[in-house]
Short mmCIF file of C-alpha atoms and ligand atoms in Angstrom, two decimals:
data_model
loop_
_atom_site.label_atom_id
_atom_site.label_comp_id
_atom_site.label_asym_id
_atom_site.label_seq_id
_atom_site.Cartn_x
_atom_site.Cartn_y
_atom_site.Cartn_z
CA MET A 12 7.52 40.54 -18.48
CA THR A 13 8.71 37.74 -20.93
CA LEU A 14 7.07 34.29 -19.95
CA THR A 15 8.75 30.85 -20.25
CA PRO A 16 7.01 28.40 -22.25
CA LEU A 17 5.95 25.25 -20.54
CA VAL A 18 4.84 22.05 -21.38
CA VAL A 19 2.87 19.72 -19.17
CA ASP A 20 2.32 16.10 -19.30
CA VAL A 21 -0.62 14.42 -17.63
CA ASP A 22 -2.44 11.20 -17.21
CA THR A 23 -5.73 13.54 -16.30
CA GLY A 24 -6.93 12.21 -13.41
CA VAL A 25 -8.32 14.14 -10.27
CA ASP A 26 -5.31 15.92 -9.19
CA ASP A 27 -3.96 16.51 -13.03
CA ALA A 28 -6.73 18.41 -13.57
CA MET A 29 -6.37 20.76 -10.55
CA ALA A 30 -2.64 21.19 -12.04
CA LEU A 31 -4.07 22.03 -15.44
CA ALA A 32 -5.86 24.74 -14.05
CA LEU A 33 -2.90 25.90 -11.77
CA ALA A 34 -0.72 25.53 -15.10
CA ALA A 35 -2.86 27.74 -16.92
CA ARG A 36 -2.52 30.59 -14.24
CA LEU A 37 1.04 30.80 -13.58
CA GLU A 38 2.36 34.14 -13.79
CA GLY A 39 5.76 33.38 -14.96
CA HIS A 40 4.90 30.65 -17.65
CA GLU A 41 2.81 30.42 -20.79
CA LEU A 42 1.55 26.90 -21.16
CA VAL A 43 2.38 26.19 -24.65
CA ALA A 44 1.52 22.31 -24.88
CA VAL A 45 -0.18 19.73 -22.95
CA THR A 46 0.42 15.92 -23.63
CA THR A 47 -1.33 13.10 -22.54
CA VAL A 48 -0.27 9.31 -21.29
CA ALA A 49 -1.95 6.34 -20.06
CA GLY A 50 -1.73 6.19 -16.40
CA ASN A 51 -4.56 7.03 -13.79
CA VAL A 52 -6.99 5.63 -16.67
CA PRO A 53 -6.36 4.61 -20.03
CA LEU A 54 -5.31 7.14 -23.03
CA GLU A 55 -8.83 7.14 -24.41
CA TYR A 56 -9.91 8.77 -21.30
CA THR A 57 -6.91 10.80 -20.14
CA THR A 58 -6.91 12.86 -23.91
CA PRO A 59 -10.43 13.77 -23.83
CA ASN A 60 -10.54 14.69 -20.25
CA THR A 61 -7.34 17.14 -20.43
CA LEU A 62 -9.28 18.75 -23.75
CA LYS A 63 -12.32 19.03 -21.67
CA VAL A 64 -10.28 20.49 -18.67
CA LEU A 65 -8.43 22.93 -20.65
CA GLU A 66 -11.62 24.09 -22.21
CA TRP A 67 -13.07 24.68 -19.04
CA VAL A 68 -10.28 26.81 -17.85
CA GLY A 69 -10.35 28.66 -20.80
CA SER A 70 -6.71 27.50 -21.88
CA PRO A 71 -5.85 27.60 -25.61
CA ALA A 72 -3.01 25.36 -24.95
CA PRO A 73 -2.86 22.26 -27.76
CA VAL A 74 -3.30 18.97 -26.68
CA TYR A 75 -1.08 15.99 -28.23
CA ARG A 76 -2.14 12.40 -27.83
CA GLY A 77 0.94 10.09 -26.33
CA MET A 78 1.56 6.73 -25.36
CA SER A 79 -1.25 4.24 -24.58
CA ALA A 80 1.01 1.71 -22.61
CA PRO A 81 4.29 1.47 -20.56
CA LEU A 82 7.25 0.87 -22.51
CA ALA A 83 7.60 -2.86 -21.54
CA ARG A 84 4.52 -3.89 -19.05
CA PRO A 85 0.86 -3.91 -19.24
CA LEU A 86 -0.98 -0.68 -17.96
CA VAL A 87 -1.71 -0.44 -14.24
CA SER A 88 -4.44 1.98 -13.73
CA ALA A 89 -6.27 3.90 -10.84
CA GLY A 90 -9.80 4.06 -11.44
CA HIS A 91 -10.54 3.17 -7.84
CA VAL A 92 -9.04 6.57 -6.89
CA HIS A 93 -10.02 8.75 -9.95
CA GLY A 94 -13.40 7.17 -11.28
CA ASP A 95 -13.46 5.02 -14.01
CA ASP A 96 -13.43 8.03 -16.43
CA GLY A 97 -10.65 9.78 -14.40
CA ILE A 98 -11.99 12.80 -13.46
CA GLY A 99 -14.42 11.65 -10.58
CA GLY A 100 -17.46 11.41 -12.78
CA TRP A 101 -17.62 15.38 -13.39
CA GLU A 102 -19.48 15.25 -16.44
CA LEU A 103 -17.99 18.17 -18.93
CA PRO A 104 -19.35 18.69 -22.24
CA ASP A 105 -17.47 17.21 -25.07
CA PRO A 106 -14.45 19.22 -26.35
CA SER A 107 -14.93 21.41 -29.35
CA THR A 108 -11.40 20.67 -30.46
CA GLY A 109 -9.22 17.69 -31.21
CA THR A 110 -5.56 16.81 -30.54
CA GLY A 111 -2.90 18.28 -32.35
CA ASP A 112 -1.63 16.41 -35.79
CA MET A 113 1.69 14.86 -33.81
CA THR A 114 2.32 12.59 -31.18
CA ALA A 115 3.17 13.57 -27.66
CA PRO A 116 6.77 12.74 -28.13
CA GLU A 117 7.44 14.52 -31.44
CA ALA A 118 5.56 17.70 -29.86
CA ILE A 119 7.78 17.36 -27.00
CA ILE A 120 10.82 17.53 -29.08
CA ARG A 121 9.46 19.98 -31.22
CA LEU A 122 8.77 22.58 -28.70
CA ALA A 123 12.34 21.70 -26.95
CA ARG A 124 14.25 22.56 -30.37
CA GLU A 125 11.98 25.46 -30.82
CA HIS A 126 12.77 27.21 -27.37
CA ALA A 127 16.19 25.14 -26.73
CA GLY A 128 17.56 26.61 -23.30
CA ASN A 129 14.46 28.39 -22.29
CA ILE A 130 11.40 25.83 -21.94
CA ASP A 131 10.44 24.17 -18.72
CA PHE A 132 8.58 20.84 -18.57
CA ALA A 133 6.33 19.42 -15.73
CA PHE A 134 5.43 15.41 -15.96
CA VAL A 135 3.03 14.27 -13.61
CA GLY A 136 1.90 10.97 -15.01
CA PRO A 137 3.78 7.98 -16.04
CA LEU A 138 7.06 8.96 -17.87
CA THR A 139 6.65 7.08 -20.82
CA ASN A 140 6.38 10.09 -23.07
CA LEU A 141 9.35 11.61 -21.83
CA ALA A 142 11.39 8.37 -22.25
CA VAL A 143 10.40 7.97 -25.65
CA ALA A 144 11.08 11.31 -26.59
CA VAL A 145 14.61 11.20 -25.32
CA LEU A 146 15.18 7.80 -27.15
CA LEU A 147 14.30 9.90 -30.32
CA GLU A 148 16.42 13.05 -29.50
CA PRO A 149 19.20 12.31 -26.87
CA GLU A 150 19.81 15.61 -26.69
CA LEU A 151 16.59 16.70 -25.31
CA PRO A 152 17.87 17.01 -21.52
CA ARG A 153 20.07 19.86 -22.56
CA MET A 154 17.30 21.89 -24.27
CA VAL A 155 14.94 21.87 -21.21
CA SER A 156 15.69 24.23 -18.52
CA HIS A 157 13.96 22.51 -15.48
CA LEU A 158 11.94 19.41 -15.41
CA ALA A 159 9.66 18.86 -12.68
CA ILE A 160 8.55 15.41 -12.28
CA MET A 161 5.59 14.50 -9.88
CA GLY A 162 6.94 10.87 -8.98
CA GLY A 163 8.83 8.96 -6.40
CA ALA A 164 9.15 8.13 -2.85
CA PHE A 165 12.73 8.57 -1.60
CA PHE A 166 12.47 9.07 2.02
CA LYS A 167 8.86 7.90 2.95
CA PRO A 168 6.69 4.54 1.84
CA GLY A 169 5.29 4.52 -1.82
CA ASN A 170 1.33 4.33 -2.36
CA VAL A 171 1.35 1.27 -4.41
CA THR A 172 4.11 -0.92 -2.83
CA ALA A 173 6.09 0.10 0.07
CA ASP A 174 8.33 1.13 -2.52
CA ALA A 175 6.96 2.45 -5.29
CA GLU A 176 4.96 5.48 -5.85
CA PHE A 177 2.28 5.16 -8.62
CA ASN A 178 3.88 7.02 -11.87
CA ILE A 179 6.72 5.31 -11.08
CA TYR A 180 5.41 1.98 -10.74
CA VAL A 181 3.54 2.00 -13.69
CA ASP A 182 6.44 2.49 -16.10
CA PRO A 183 10.05 1.97 -14.15
CA GLU A 184 11.64 1.57 -17.24
CA ALA A 185 10.60 4.95 -18.69
CA ALA A 186 11.59 6.54 -15.19
CA ALA A 187 15.02 4.87 -15.16
CA LEU A 188 15.86 6.26 -18.51
CA VAL A 189 14.59 9.45 -17.54
CA ALA A 190 16.60 9.40 -14.43
CA ASP A 191 19.73 8.45 -16.21
CA ALA A 192 19.26 11.18 -19.22
CA GLY A 193 20.62 14.38 -17.61
CA PHE A 194 17.82 16.35 -16.95
CA ASN A 195 18.08 19.36 -14.89
CA ALA A 196 15.23 17.62 -12.80
CA THR A 197 13.43 17.98 -9.46
CA TRP A 198 11.54 14.81 -8.47
CA VAL A 199 8.44 15.94 -6.61
CA GLY A 200 7.69 12.77 -4.66
CA LEU A 201 4.90 11.71 -1.94
CA ASP A 202 7.66 12.79 0.50
CA VAL A 203 6.23 16.30 -0.27
CA THR A 204 3.07 15.73 -2.03
CA HIS A 205 1.75 14.06 0.96
CA GLN A 206 1.89 17.40 3.07
CA THR A 207 -0.11 19.03 0.13
CA VAL A 208 -3.93 18.36 0.54
CA LEU A 209 -7.31 19.79 0.07
CA ASP A 210 -9.12 19.14 3.40
CA ARG A 211 -12.64 18.34 3.35
CA ASP A 212 -13.46 21.59 5.46
CA THR A 213 -11.66 23.47 2.59
CA TRP A 214 -13.72 21.67 -0.12
CA ALA A 215 -17.07 21.86 1.88
CA SER A 216 -16.29 25.77 1.49
CA LEU A 217 -16.36 25.39 -2.05
CA ALA A 218 -20.48 24.56 -2.06
CA ASP A 219 -21.67 27.80 -3.60
CA ALA A 220 -18.32 28.83 -5.55
CA ASP A 221 -19.34 29.80 -9.06
CA ALA A 222 -15.55 30.77 -10.17
CA ARG A 223 -14.54 28.07 -12.77
CA ASP A 224 -11.43 27.09 -11.00
CA ALA A 225 -13.09 26.54 -7.77
CA VAL A 226 -15.99 24.66 -9.34
CA LEU A 227 -13.39 22.22 -11.11
CA VAL A 228 -11.93 21.70 -8.07
CA ARG A 229 -14.98 21.12 -6.19
CA GLU A 230 -16.52 18.43 -8.75
CA VAL A 231 -13.37 16.77 -9.49
CA CYS A 232 -13.16 16.02 -5.99
CA ARG A 233 -16.77 15.34 -5.04
CA ALA A 234 -16.46 11.60 -5.42
CA SER A 235 -13.31 11.22 -3.39
CA PHE A 236 -15.05 13.25 -0.49
CA GLU A 237 -18.66 12.10 -0.77
CA LYS A 238 -18.30 8.29 -2.38
CA ARG A 239 -14.93 7.31 -1.07
CA GLY A 240 -15.20 9.03 1.96
CA VAL A 241 -11.57 10.55 2.18
CA GLU A 242 -11.11 13.14 4.76
CA GLN A 243 -8.22 14.91 2.19
CA VAL A 244 -7.19 14.70 -1.25
CA HIS A 245 -3.48 14.68 -1.86
CA LEU A 246 -2.66 17.60 -4.22
CA HIS A 247 0.61 15.85 -6.05
CA ASP A 248 0.49 17.30 -9.40
CA PRO A 249 -0.65 21.03 -8.31
CA LEU A 250 2.63 21.07 -6.20
CA ALA A 251 4.77 19.71 -9.15
CA VAL A 252 3.49 22.07 -11.49
CA VAL A 253 3.79 25.08 -9.16
CA VAL A 254 7.46 24.12 -8.28
CA VAL A 255 8.18 24.61 -11.84
CA GLU A 256 7.32 28.48 -10.92
CA ARG A 257 8.58 28.45 -7.55
CA PRO A 258 11.62 25.97 -7.21
CA SER A 259 12.09 27.67 -3.69
CA LEU A 260 9.11 26.04 -2.48
CA ILE A 261 11.02 22.68 -2.05
CA ASP A 262 14.40 21.78 -0.42
CA GLY A 263 15.92 18.92 -2.38
CA ILE A 264 18.82 16.69 -1.91
CA PRO A 265 20.96 16.57 -5.02
CA GLY A 266 22.58 13.69 -6.52
CA GLU A 267 22.18 10.66 -8.65
CA ILE A 268 18.63 9.49 -8.97
CA SER A 269 18.15 5.54 -9.80
CA VAL A 270 15.03 3.57 -10.27
CA ASP A 271 14.78 -0.08 -9.72
CA VAL A 272 12.91 -1.90 -12.60
CA GLY A 273 13.57 -5.45 -11.26
CA ALA A 274 10.50 -7.19 -9.74
CA HIS A 275 11.61 -7.32 -6.27
CA ARG A 276 11.87 -3.58 -5.74
CA ARG A 277 9.87 -2.63 -8.76
CA GLY A 278 9.55 1.32 -8.94
CA ARG A 279 11.53 2.04 -5.77
CA THR A 280 13.61 5.59 -6.13
CA ARG A 281 16.81 6.67 -4.42
CA VAL A 282 19.01 9.40 -4.56
CA SER A 283 22.41 8.86 -3.98
CA PRO A 284 23.81 12.37 -2.68
CA HIS A 285 27.38 11.42 -2.78
CA VAL A 286 27.21 10.74 -6.55
CA ASN A 287 27.35 13.39 -9.25
CA GLY A 288 23.84 13.74 -10.73
CA THR A 289 21.77 16.40 -12.39
CA GLY A 290 18.55 15.69 -10.35
CA GLN A 291 17.53 16.32 -6.96
CA ALA A 292 14.78 14.66 -4.57
CA ALA A 293 12.48 16.99 -2.76
CA GLN A 294 13.11 16.52 1.06
CA SER A 295 10.82 19.37 2.34
CA VAL A 296 8.00 21.76 1.07
CA LYS A 297 6.78 25.25 2.23
CA VAL A 298 3.42 23.82 3.06
CA ALA A 299 1.67 27.07 3.94
CA GLU A 300 3.36 28.92 0.63
CA PHE A 301 1.87 26.40 -1.30
CA GLN A 302 -1.55 26.28 0.23
CA ALA A 303 -1.86 30.05 -0.10
CA LEU A 304 -0.99 29.59 -4.05
CA PHE A 305 -3.63 27.07 -4.03
CA ARG A 306 -6.17 29.01 -2.23
CA GLY A 307 -5.66 31.68 -4.79
CA LEU A 308 -6.61 29.60 -7.34
CA LEU A 309 -9.82 28.80 -5.54
CA GLU A 310 -10.57 32.52 -5.02
CA GLY A 311 -9.93 33.31 -8.69
O1 RIB B 401 1.09 8.98 -7.14
C1 RIB B 401 0.35 10.16 -7.26
C2 RIB B 401 0.42 10.32 -8.72
O2 RIB B 401 -0.14 9.02 -9.71
C3 RIB B 401 -0.29 11.23 -9.18
O3 RIB B 401 0.20 11.89 -10.54
C4 RIB B 401 -1.45 10.85 -9.64
O4 RIB B 401 -2.26 11.87 -10.73
C5 RIB B 401 -1.39 9.66 -10.13
O5 RIB B 401 -0.90 9.60 -11.49
CA1 CA B 402 -1.13 12.52 -12.53
#
């Protein structure tokens, strides 16, 4: 079976780490590169976190370092959720490899040109790298088969403000540029990712697990359950990655996607179904099907 090349862009991050483990295991895709961006924590953490996680899951995918700040604003990070190091304090060995010899936007463009018409993208952090890549190569949207974005809150409230989800809030200018660029994009927002969770009981059931993916999930989520005392960890990024392989997991509302960049409604995302557009906003998700896929990861 011919595998479809996949590029994943991350701000590793607790759920990004789990998304990378899933991306490395997809049966219909080959993870050909991972690009890093500032988001949950600064780039000087998201990049080594990504190298460490890929080494832990045994993925040979090269990593390319991206933008260290949003296009037009100071970075807003989320260390209070992901830990100051970005992966919940899980101590992994220093990576034995470094990043590739080009920037993330350059790598995105090079791979899109190399696999034009047969390459998928999953972006699960602020969209800064993708916006820069589009500015460098305006034809990029027509080279990419399917783009899954973890971002937005179209029908439900945001998680930073009442309007805005974190990835979009951090760099609304980048998100607006991507929304207008013409990608065949599925926006996987909080509307569906708030339904896909790792609950405390499932996490506790991993206590004696020794499969590497299960250990990863247990250890990156440990601080969330033991220190922050949450009852569930949202699997935002893992859902977006799986949607690339299983688009039928979600039902979307097609139309024009818009992003507010003004101070008043910064990061608000809307879909206008009566307006022709190339995107869709996920409105519902087959939760049981996703949870079964995620459980498969845990069971190795
Ligand atoms: O709002 C959730 C998103 O913001 C996820 O991608 C999480 O990793 C953070 O980046
Ligand atoms: Ca993320």
